[in-house]
Amino acid sequence: METYQDILVDRPQDDILLITLNRPDARNALRNNSLLEITETLCAAAADATIRVVVITGSQKVFAAGADIKEMAQLDAIGALIDNRPEYWKAISAFHKPLLAAVNGYALGAGCELAMHVDIVIAGEGAKFGQPEINLGTIPGAGGTQRLIKTVGKPLAMKLVLSGEMIDARTALAAGLVAEVTADEHTLERTLALAGTIAGKSPLAIRLAKEAMLKSFEVGLEAGLNLERKSFSLMAASADRKEGIEAFLEKRKPKFSGR
Ligand code: CO8
């Protein structure tokens, strides 16, 4: 397995890849290199049929404290414009396999935005989410003003982005920012268990379901329903759908091939 500077990469089970953000001295701040390493890892995972789900996590105390403020401070306007960061974020959101996050501690700024890029967030009860960029005299730069409002609605998104205040895991759960809250010591274990459940499904069905759901953020209902219908129809041509239905009728566990 490749060695990285800012992340650790493991295979806790054959079909799951685990990325651990690992810059403890900078509270896992996401410098450009961190995003590059995440992107490269996801790109390799996309091409590896044995990997069905990817989980991202941080430490017990911090998921990620945001962009690397020291690195960002060096950027002038043109530097920010030609920066590679938006390409890395695009690559993360284009990852077609399920991406889960196990979040303990702080998920702030770009850390909160990273959580919003994944498909399912499981948070420890001590997790804190926020967009504190306003405290630095700036605004979110990786989708915080767009994804947060679509995820939690206007009142809470405005409160977070305009005040820089944080919310706790239970509030994030109630607002729909996270899917589940667990005891801090079980966050990763629970996320890996959920990843295992998803990894056992048809990767083809998972891919089309993810694609159709994410499309709903971008297109109107009619276009979204159209995509769903076409993907649903396409699944009728797959070995996985045949296997899933046969297994049900034969009262056995399905074995999905991804074809
Ligand atoms: N970037 C770089 N270094 C960081 C960051 C960060 N985001 N967060 C913490 N660090 C560093 C600190 O500078 C410190 O380094 P050193 O030991 O060299 O002094 C070390 O990590 C430990 O930090 P603390 O002592 O503050 O650690 P605590 O455990 O007491 O607190 C917190 C943890 C609450 C996470 C705290 O560190 C904090 O508030 N961090 C900043 C959070 C933040 O503002 N995030 C938003 C970042 S901005 C962003 O994401 C996008 C916009 C960027 C625009 C930047 C314009 C210049």
JSON list of C-alpha atoms in Angstrom, two decimals, residues 52-249:
[
{"chain": "A", "resi": 52, "resn": "ARG", "atom": "CA", "xyz": [-16.81, -1.42, -2.65]},
{"chain": "A", "resi": 53, "resn": "VAL", "atom": "CA", "xyz": [-16.98, 1.29, 0.03]},
{"chain": "A", "resi": 54, "resn": "VAL", "atom": "CA", "xyz": [-14.58, 3.93, 1.31]},
{"chain": "A", "resi": 55, "resn": "VAL", "atom": "CA", "xyz": [-14.66, 5.33, 4.84]},
{"chain": "A", "resi": 56, "resn": "ILE", "atom": "CA", "xyz": [-12.92, 8.56, 5.86]},
{"chain": "A", "resi": 57, "resn": "THR", "atom": "CA", "xyz": [-12.15, 9.28, 9.48]},
{"chain": "A", "resi": 58, "resn": "GLY", "atom": "CA", "xyz": [-9.96, 11.51, 11.64]},
{"chain": "A", "resi": 59, "resn": "SER", "atom": "CA", "xyz": [-8.83, 11.11, 15.23]},
{"chain": "A", "resi": 60, "resn": "GLN", "atom": "CA", "xyz": [-10.90, 10.82, 18.40]},
{"chain": "A", "resi": 61, "resn": "LYS", "atom": "CA", "xyz": [-10.46, 14.59, 19.00]},
{"chain": "A", "resi": 62, "resn": "VAL", "atom": "CA", "xyz": [-10.69, 16.05, 15.53]},
{"chain": "A", "resi": 63, "resn": "PHE", "atom": "CA", "xyz": [-12.05, 14.99, 12.18]},
{"chain": "A", "resi": 64, "resn": "ALA", "atom": "CA", "xyz": [-10.55, 18.03, 10.41]},
{"chain": "A", "resi": 65, "resn": "ALA", "atom": "CA", "xyz": [-10.09, 21.61, 11.66]},
{"chain": "A", "resi": 66, "resn": "GLY", "atom": "CA", "xyz": [-10.65, 23.10, 8.21]},
{"chain": "A", "resi": 67, "resn": "ALA", "atom": "CA", "xyz": [-8.40, 24.24, 5.44]},
{"chain": "A", "resi": 68, "resn": "ASP", "atom": "CA", "xyz": [-4.80, 24.78, 6.48]},
{"chain": "A", "resi": 69, "resn": "ILE", "atom": "CA", "xyz": [-4.95, 28.40, 7.55]},
{"chain": "A", "resi": 70, "resn": "LYS", "atom": "CA", "xyz": [-1.17, 28.82, 7.37]},
{"chain": "A", "resi": 71, "resn": "GLU", "atom": "CA", "xyz": [-1.12, 27.57, 3.78]},
{"chain": "A", "resi": 72, "resn": "MET", "atom": "CA", "xyz": [-4.20, 29.59, 2.83]},
{"chain": "A", "resi": 73, "resn": "ALA", "atom": "CA", "xyz": [-2.66, 32.75, 4.27]},
{"chain": "A", "resi": 74, "resn": "GLN", "atom": "CA", "xyz": [-0.02, 32.61, 1.52]},
{"chain": "A", "resi": 75, "resn": "LEU", "atom": "CA", "xyz": [-2.62, 32.73, -1.25]},
{"chain": "A", "resi": 76, "resn": "ASP", "atom": "CA", "xyz": [-3.43, 36.00, -3.00]},
{"chain": "A", "resi": 77, "resn": "ALA", "atom": "CA", "xyz": [-6.56, 36.36, -5.15]},
{"chain": "A", "resi": 78, "resn": "ILE", "atom": "CA", "xyz": [-4.99, 35.02, -8.33]},
{"chain": "A", "resi": 79, "resn": "GLY", "atom": "CA", "xyz": [-3.26, 32.25, -6.42]},
{"chain": "A", "resi": 80, "resn": "ALA", "atom": "CA", "xyz": [-6.65, 31.23, -5.01]},
{"chain": "A", "resi": 81, "resn": "LEU", "atom": "CA", "xyz": [-8.23, 31.36, -8.47]},
{"chain": "A", "resi": 82, "resn": "ILE", "atom": "CA", "xyz": [-5.67, 29.07, -10.09]},
{"chain": "A", "resi": 83, "resn": "ASP", "atom": "CA", "xyz": [-5.37, 26.82, -7.05]},
{"chain": "A", "resi": 84, "resn": "ASN", "atom": "CA", "xyz": [-5.96, 23.07, -7.62]},
{"chain": "A", "resi": 85, "resn": "ARG", "atom": "CA", "xyz": [-8.25, 22.71, -4.61]},
{"chain": "A", "resi": 86, "resn": "PRO", "atom": "CA", "xyz": [-11.54, 22.98, -6.52]},
{"chain": "A", "resi": 87, "resn": "GLU", "atom": "CA", "xyz": [-10.38, 20.14, -8.79]},
{"chain": "A", "resi": 88, "resn": "TYR", "atom": "CA", "xyz": [-9.68, 17.96, -5.75]},
{"chain": "A", "resi": 89, "resn": "TRP", "atom": "CA", "xyz": [-13.11, 18.69, -4.30]},
{"chain": "A", "resi": 90, "resn": "LYS", "atom": "CA", "xyz": [-14.71, 17.90, -7.67]},
{"chain": "A", "resi": 91, "resn": "ALA", "atom": "CA", "xyz": [-12.89, 14.57, -7.76]},
{"chain": "A", "resi": 92, "resn": "ILE", "atom": "CA", "xyz": [-14.15, 13.75, -4.27]},
{"chain": "A", "resi": 93, "resn": "SER", "atom": "CA", "xyz": [-17.74, 14.54, -5.21]},
{"chain": "A", "resi": 94, "resn": "ALA", "atom": "CA", "xyz": [-17.40, 12.56, -8.46]},
{"chain": "A", "resi": 95, "resn": "PHE", "atom": "CA", "xyz": [-16.33, 9.38, -6.65]},
{"chain": "A", "resi": 96, "resn": "HIS", "atom": "CA", "xyz": [-18.96, 6.87, -7.73]},
{"chain": "A", "resi": 97, "resn": "LYS", "atom": "CA", "xyz": [-18.70, 4.38, -4.87]},
{"chain": "A", "resi": 98, "resn": "PRO", "atom": "CA", "xyz": [-20.24, 4.93, -1.44]},
{"chain": "A", "resi": 99, "resn": "LEU", "atom": "CA", "xyz": [-18.17, 7.27, 0.70]},
{"chain": "A", "resi": 100, "resn": "LEU", "atom": "CA", "xyz": [-18.83, 7.30, 4.45]},
{"chain": "A", "resi": 101, "resn": "ALA", "atom": "CA", "xyz": [-17.36, 9.46, 7.18]},
{"chain": "A", "resi": 102, "resn": "ALA", "atom": "CA", "xyz": [-16.82, 8.54, 10.83]},
{"chain": "A", "resi": 103, "resn": "VAL", "atom": "CA", "xyz": [-16.61, 11.91, 12.58]},
{"chain": "A", "resi": 104, "resn": "ASN", "atom": "CA", "xyz": [-15.34, 12.43, 16.10]},
{"chain": "A", "resi": 105, "resn": "GLY", "atom": "CA", "xyz": [-14.43, 15.83, 17.51]},
{"chain": "A", "resi": 106, "resn": "TYR", "atom": "CA", "xyz": [-14.21, 18.93, 15.37]},
{"chain": "A", "resi": 107, "resn": "ALA", "atom": "CA", "xyz": [-15.41, 19.04, 11.76]},
{"chain": "A", "resi": 108, "resn": "LEU", "atom": "CA", "xyz": [-14.86, 22.71, 11.00]},
{"chain": "A", "resi": 109, "resn": "GLY", "atom": "CA", "xyz": [-14.65, 24.77, 7.83]},
{"chain": "A", "resi": 110, "resn": "ALA", "atom": "CA", "xyz": [-13.28, 22.53, 5.09]},
{"chain": "A", "resi": 111, "resn": "GLY", "atom": "CA", "xyz": [-13.64, 19.64, 7.58]},
{"chain": "A", "resi": 112, "resn": "CYS", "atom": "CA", "xyz": [-17.39, 20.24, 7.73]},
{"chain": "A", "resi": 113, "resn": "GLU", "atom": "CA", "xyz": [-17.38, 20.63, 3.95]},
{"chain": "A", "resi": 114, "resn": "LEU", "atom": "CA", "xyz": [-15.58, 17.31, 3.59]},
{"chain": "A", "resi": 115, "resn": "ALA", "atom": "CA", "xyz": [-18.30, 15.74, 5.72]},
{"chain": "A", "resi": 116, "resn": "MET", "atom": "CA", "xyz": [-20.84, 17.26, 3.34]},
{"chain": "A", "resi": 117, "resn": "HIS", "atom": "CA", "xyz": [-19.04, 15.73, 0.34]},
{"chain": "A", "resi": 118, "resn": "VAL", "atom": "CA", "xyz": [-19.50, 12.19, 1.65]},
{"chain": "A", "resi": 119, "resn": "ASP", "atom": "CA", "xyz": [-22.69, 10.17, 1.32]},
{"chain": "A", "resi": 120, "resn": "ILE", "atom": "CA", "xyz": [-23.28, 9.17, 4.94]},
{"chain": "A", "resi": 121, "resn": "VAL", "atom": "CA", "xyz": [-21.85, 10.75, 8.08]},
{"chain": "A", "resi": 122, "resn": "ILE", "atom": "CA", "xyz": [-21.84, 8.87, 11.38]},
{"chain": "A", "resi": 123, "resn": "ALA", "atom": "CA", "xyz": [-20.89, 11.17, 14.23]},
{"chain": "A", "resi": 124, "resn": "GLY", "atom": "CA", "xyz": [-19.69, 10.51, 17.73]},
{"chain": "A", "resi": 125, "resn": "GLU", "atom": "CA", "xyz": [-21.79, 12.29, 20.35]},
{"chain": "A", "resi": 126, "resn": "GLY", "atom": "CA", "xyz": [-18.92, 14.68, 21.10]},
{"chain": "A", "resi": 127, "resn": "ALA", "atom": "CA", "xyz": [-18.58, 15.79, 17.46]},
{"chain": "A", "resi": 128, "resn": "LYS", "atom": "CA", "xyz": [-18.85, 19.49, 16.66]},
{"chain": "A", "resi": 129, "resn": "PHE", "atom": "CA", "xyz": [-19.68, 20.92, 13.26]},
{"chain": "A", "resi": 130, "resn": "GLY", "atom": "CA", "xyz": [-19.18, 24.48, 12.11]},
{"chain": "A", "resi": 131, "resn": "GLN", "atom": "CA", "xyz": [-18.18, 26.90, 9.38]},
{"chain": "A", "resi": 132, "resn": "PRO", "atom": "CA", "xyz": [-15.95, 29.33, 11.33]},
{"chain": "A", "resi": 133, "resn": "GLU", "atom": "CA", "xyz": [-14.48, 31.06, 8.25]},
{"chain": "A", "resi": 134, "resn": "ILE", "atom": "CA", "xyz": [-16.36, 34.22, 9.21]},
{"chain": "A", "resi": 135, "resn": "ASN", "atom": "CA", "xyz": [-14.09, 34.46, 12.28]},
{"chain": "A", "resi": 136, "resn": "LEU", "atom": "CA", "xyz": [-11.13, 34.68, 9.89]},
{"chain": "A", "resi": 137, "resn": "GLY", "atom": "CA", "xyz": [-12.79, 37.46, 7.92]},
{"chain": "A", "resi": 138, "resn": "THR", "atom": "CA", "xyz": [-13.66, 35.20, 5.02]},
{"chain": "A", "resi": 139, "resn": "ILE", "atom": "CA", "xyz": [-16.33, 32.80, 3.81]},
{"chain": "A", "resi": 140, "resn": "PRO", "atom": "CA", "xyz": [-16.52, 29.05, 3.16]},
{"chain": "A", "resi": 141, "resn": "GLY", "atom": "CA", "xyz": [-14.75, 28.05, -0.03]},
{"chain": "A", "resi": 142, "resn": "ALA", "atom": "CA", "xyz": [-15.54, 24.37, -0.63]},
{"chain": "A", "resi": 143, "resn": "GLY", "atom": "CA", "xyz": [-19.30, 24.44, -0.97]},
{"chain": "A", "resi": 144, "resn": "GLY", "atom": "CA", "xyz": [-20.23, 25.46, 2.57]},
{"chain": "A", "resi": 145, "resn": "THR", "atom": "CA", "xyz": [-22.57, 28.21, 1.44]},
{"chain": "A", "resi": 146, "resn": "GLN", "atom": "CA", "xyz": [-24.28, 25.88, -1.05]},
{"chain": "A", "resi": 147, "resn": "ARG", "atom": "CA", "xyz": [-24.30, 22.36, 0.35]},
{"chain": "A", "resi": 148, "resn": "LEU", "atom": "CA", "xyz": [-25.03, 23.37, 3.94]},
{"chain": "A", "resi": 149, "resn": "ILE", "atom": "CA", "xyz": [-28.15, 25.33, 3.04]},
{"chain": "A", "resi": 150, "resn": "LYS", "atom": "CA", "xyz": [-29.41, 22.47, 0.85]},
{"chain": "A", "resi": 151, "resn": "THR", "atom": "CA", "xyz": [-28.71, 19.97, 3.62]},
{"chain": "A", "resi": 152, "resn": "VAL", "atom": "CA", "xyz": [-29.92, 21.72, 6.79]},
{"chain": "A", "resi": 153, "resn": "GLY", "atom": "CA", "xyz": [-32.07, 24.53, 5.39]},
{"chain": "A", "resi": 154, "resn": "LYS", "atom": "CA", "xyz": [-31.74, 28.29, 5.50]},
{"chain": "A", "resi": 155, "resn": "PRO", "atom": "CA", "xyz": [-32.12, 29.20, 9.20]},
{"chain": "A", "resi": 156, "resn": "LEU", "atom": "CA", "xyz": [-29.44, 26.87, 10.56]},
{"chain": "A", "resi": 157, "resn": "ALA", "atom": "CA", "xyz": [-27.08, 27.32, 7.57]},
{"chain": "A", "resi": 158, "resn": "MET", "atom": "CA", "xyz": [-27.29, 31.10, 7.94]},
{"chain": "A", "resi": 159, "resn": "LYS", "atom": "CA", "xyz": [-26.68, 30.84, 11.67]},
{"chain": "A", "resi": 160, "resn": "LEU", "atom": "CA", "xyz": [-23.60, 28.66, 11.22]},
{"chain": "A", "resi": 161, "resn": "VAL", "atom": "CA", "xyz": [-22.01, 30.57, 8.34]},
{"chain": "A", "resi": 162, "resn": "LEU", "atom": "CA", "xyz": [-22.81, 34.09, 9.59]},
{"chain": "A", "resi": 163, "resn": "SER", "atom": "CA", "xyz": [-21.98, 33.57, 13.27]},
{"chain": "A", "resi": 164, "resn": "GLY", "atom": "CA", "xyz": [-19.22, 30.95, 13.08]},
{"chain": "A", "resi": 165, "resn": "GLU", "atom": "CA", "xyz": [-20.90, 29.14, 15.99]},
{"chain": "A", "resi": 166, "resn": "MET", "atom": "CA", "xyz": [-20.63, 25.37, 16.15]},
{"chain": "A", "resi": 167, "resn": "ILE", "atom": "CA", "xyz": [-23.37, 22.80, 16.62]},
{"chain": "A", "resi": 168, "resn": "ASP", "atom": "CA", "xyz": [-23.13, 19.50, 18.43]},
{"chain": "A", "resi": 169, "resn": "ALA", "atom": "CA", "xyz": [-23.75, 16.04, 16.98]},
{"chain": "A", "resi": 170, "resn": "ARG", "atom": "CA", "xyz": [-27.37, 15.79, 18.17]},
{"chain": "A", "resi": 171, "resn": "THR", "atom": "CA", "xyz": [-28.24, 19.12, 16.54]},
{"chain": "A", "resi": 172, "resn": "ALA", "atom": "CA", "xyz": [-26.47, 17.97, 13.37]},
{"chain": "A", "resi": 173, "resn": "LEU", "atom": "CA", "xyz": [-28.52, 14.79, 13.47]},
{"chain": "A", "resi": 174, "resn": "ALA", "atom": "CA", "xyz": [-31.80, 16.67, 13.90]},
{"chain": "A", "resi": 175, "resn": "ALA", "atom": "CA", "xyz": [-30.82, 18.96, 11.02]},
{"chain": "A", "resi": 176, "resn": "GLY", "atom": "CA", "xyz": [-29.95, 16.09, 8.66]},
{"chain": "A", "resi": 177, "resn": "LEU", "atom": "CA", "xyz": [-26.23, 16.83, 8.46]},
{"chain": "A", "resi": 178, "resn": "VAL", "atom": "CA", "xyz": [-25.43, 13.43, 9.90]},
{"chain": "A", "resi": 179, "resn": "ALA", "atom": "CA", "xyz": [-27.24, 10.10, 9.58]},
{"chain": "A", "resi": 180, "resn": "GLU", "atom": "CA", "xyz": [-26.56, 8.69, 13.01]},
{"chain": "A", "resi": 181, "resn": "VAL", "atom": "CA", "xyz": [-24.96, 9.57, 16.34]},
{"chain": "A", "resi": 182, "resn": "THR", "atom": "CA", "xyz": [-23.06, 6.97, 18.35]},
{"chain": "A", "resi": 183, "resn": "ALA", "atom": "CA", "xyz": [-20.93, 6.89, 21.47]},
{"chain": "A", "resi": 184, "resn": "ASP", "atom": "CA", "xyz": [-17.54, 8.42, 20.55]},
{"chain": "A", "resi": 185, "resn": "GLU", "atom": "CA", "xyz": [-15.73, 5.15, 21.14]},
{"chain": "A", "resi": 186, "resn": "HIS", "atom": "CA", "xyz": [-17.99, 3.32, 18.67]},
{"chain": "A", "resi": 187, "resn": "THR", "atom": "CA", "xyz": [-18.05, 5.82, 15.79]},
{"chain": "A", "resi": 188, "resn": "LEU", "atom": "CA", "xyz": [-15.54, 4.07, 13.56]},
{"chain": "A", "resi": 189, "resn": "GLU", "atom": "CA", "xyz": [-16.76, 0.59, 14.46]},
{"chain": "A", "resi": 190, "resn": "ARG", "atom": "CA", "xyz": [-20.36, 1.52, 13.62]},
{"chain": "A", "resi": 191, "resn": "THR", "atom": "CA", "xyz": [-19.33, 3.25, 10.38]},
{"chain": "A", "resi": 192, "resn": "LEU", "atom": "CA", "xyz": [-17.30, 0.22, 9.29]},
{"chain": "A", "resi": 193, "resn": "ALA", "atom": "CA", "xyz": [-20.25, -2.05, 10.11]},
{"chain": "A", "resi": 194, "resn": "LEU", "atom": "CA", "xyz": [-22.54, 0.12, 7.95]},
{"chain": "A", "resi": 195, "resn": "ALA", "atom": "CA", "xyz": [-19.87, 0.14, 5.23]},
{"chain": "A", "resi": 196, "resn": "GLY", "atom": "CA", "xyz": [-19.83, -3.67, 5.44]},
{"chain": "A", "resi": 197, "resn": "THR", "atom": "CA", "xyz": [-23.59, -3.83, 5.00]},
{"chain": "A", "resi": 198, "resn": "ILE", "atom": "CA", "xyz": [-23.41, -1.58, 1.94]},
{"chain": "A", "resi": 199, "resn": "ALA", "atom": "CA", "xyz": [-20.42, -3.50, 0.56]},
{"chain": "A", "resi": 200, "resn": "GLY", "atom": "CA", "xyz": [-22.56, -6.65, 0.50]},
{"chain": "A", "resi": 201, "resn": "LYS", "atom": "CA", "xyz": [-25.13, -5.12, -1.88]},
{"chain": "A", "resi": 202, "resn": "SER", "atom": "CA", "xyz": [-24.97, -5.01, -5.66]},
{"chain": "A", "resi": 203, "resn": "PRO", "atom": "CA", "xyz": [-22.26, -2.47, -6.50]},
{"chain": "A", "resi": 204, "resn": "LEU", "atom": "CA", "xyz": [-24.11, -1.68, -9.71]},
{"chain": "A", "resi": 205, "resn": "ALA", "atom": "CA", "xyz": [-27.38, -0.91, -7.92]},
{"chain": "A", "resi": 206, "resn": "ILE", "atom": "CA", "xyz": [-25.46, 1.07, -5.30]},
{"chain": "A", "resi": 207, "resn": "ARG", "atom": "CA", "xyz": [-23.74, 3.13, -8.00]},
{"chain": "A", "resi": 208, "resn": "LEU", "atom": "CA", "xyz": [-26.95, 3.93, -9.87]},
{"chain": "A", "resi": 209, "resn": "ALA", "atom": "CA", "xyz": [-28.87, 4.70, -6.67]},
{"chain": "A", "resi": 210, "resn": "LYS", "atom": "CA", "xyz": [-26.12, 7.07, -5.49]},
{"chain": "A", "resi": 211, "resn": "GLU", "atom": "CA", "xyz": [-25.95, 8.77, -8.87]},
{"chain": "A", "resi": 212, "resn": "ALA", "atom": "CA", "xyz": [-29.74, 9.24, -9.03]},
{"chain": "A", "resi": 213, "resn": "MET", "atom": "CA", "xyz": [-29.97, 10.60, -5.48]},
{"chain": "A", "resi": 214, "resn": "LEU", "atom": "CA", "xyz": [-27.13, 13.07, -5.95]},
{"chain": "A", "resi": 215, "resn": "LYS", "atom": "CA", "xyz": [-28.69, 14.26, -9.21]},
{"chain": "A", "resi": 216, "resn": "SER", "atom": "CA", "xyz": [-31.70, 15.43, -7.23]},
{"chain": "A", "resi": 217, "resn": "PHE", "atom": "CA", "xyz": [-29.58, 18.33, -5.94]},
{"chain": "A", "resi": 218, "resn": "GLU", "atom": "CA", "xyz": [-28.99, 19.56, -9.47]},
{"chain": "A", "resi": 219, "resn": "VAL", "atom": "CA", "xyz": [-32.04, 18.84, -11.60]},
{"chain": "A", "resi": 220, "resn": "GLY", "atom": "CA", "xyz": [-35.81, 19.27, -11.36]},
{"chain": "A", "resi": 221, "resn": "LEU", "atom": "CA", "xyz": [-38.15, 16.44, -10.29]},
{"chain": "A", "resi": 222, "resn": "GLU", "atom": "CA", "xyz": [-39.09, 15.37, -13.83]},
{"chain": "A", "resi": 223, "resn": "ALA", "atom": "CA", "xyz": [-35.45, 15.01, -14.96]},
{"chain": "A", "resi": 224, "resn": "GLY", "atom": "CA", "xyz": [-34.59, 13.23, -11.71]},
{"chain": "A", "resi": 225, "resn": "LEU", "atom": "CA", "xyz": [-37.47, 10.77, -12.09]},
{"chain": "A", "resi": 226, "resn": "ASN", "atom": "CA", "xyz": [-36.41, 10.18, -15.68]},
{"chain": "A", "resi": 227, "resn": "LEU", "atom": "CA", "xyz": [-32.88, 9.26, -14.62]},
{"chain": "A", "resi": 228, "resn": "GLU", "atom": "CA", "xyz": [-34.28, 7.01, -11.91]},
{"chain": "A", "resi": 229, "resn": "ARG", "atom": "CA", "xyz": [-36.56, 5.21, -14.41]},
{"chain": "A", "resi": 230, "resn": "LYS", "atom": "CA", "xyz": [-33.72, 4.67, -16.88]},
{"chain": "A", "resi": 231, "resn": "SER", "atom": "CA", "xyz": [-31.37, 3.39, -14.17]},
{"chain": "A", "resi": 232, "resn": "PHE", "atom": "CA", "xyz": [-34.13, 1.17, -12.76]},
{"chain": "A", "resi": 233, "resn": "SER", "atom": "CA", "xyz": [-34.70, -0.23, -16.27]},
{"chain": "A", "resi": 234, "resn": "LEU", "atom": "CA", "xyz": [-30.97, -0.73, -16.81]},
{"chain": "A", "resi": 235, "resn": "MET", "atom": "CA", "xyz": [-30.80, -2.83, -13.66]},
{"chain": "A", "resi": 236, "resn": "ALA", "atom": "CA", "xyz": [-33.25, -5.27, -15.32]},
{"chain": "A", "resi": 237, "resn": "ALA", "atom": "CA", "xyz": [-30.42, -6.14, -17.73]},
{"chain": "A", "resi": 238, "resn": "SER", "atom": "CA", "xyz": [-28.00, -6.97, -14.90]},
{"chain": "A", "resi": 239, "resn": "ALA", "atom": "CA", "xyz": [-26.95, -10.31, -13.47]},
{"chain": "A", "resi": 240, "resn": "ASP", "atom": "CA", "xyz": [-27.16, -8.70, -10.02]},
{"chain": "A", "resi": 241, "resn": "ARG", "atom": "CA", "xyz": [-30.90, -8.02, -10.24]},
{"chain": "A", "resi": 242, "resn": "LYS", "atom": "CA", "xyz": [-31.49, -11.58, -11.50]},
{"chain": "A", "resi": 243, "resn": "GLU", "atom": "CA", "xyz": [-29.39, -12.93, -8.63]},
{"chain": "A", "resi": 244, "resn": "GLY", "atom": "CA", "xyz": [-31.11, -10.71, -6.05]},
{"chain": "A", "resi": 245, "resn": "ILE", "atom": "CA", "xyz": [-34.59, -11.80, -7.08]},
{"chain": "A", "resi": 246, "resn": "GLU", "atom": "CA", "xyz": [-33.66, -15.49, -7.46]},
{"chain": "A", "resi": 247, "resn": "ALA", "atom": "CA", "xyz": [-31.97, -15.50, -4.05]},
{"chain": "A", "resi": 248, "resn": "PHE", "atom": "CA", "xyz": [-35.08, -13.99, -2.48]},
{"chain": "A", "resi": 249, "resn": "LEU", "atom": "CA", "xyz": [-37.34, -16.58, -4.09]}
]
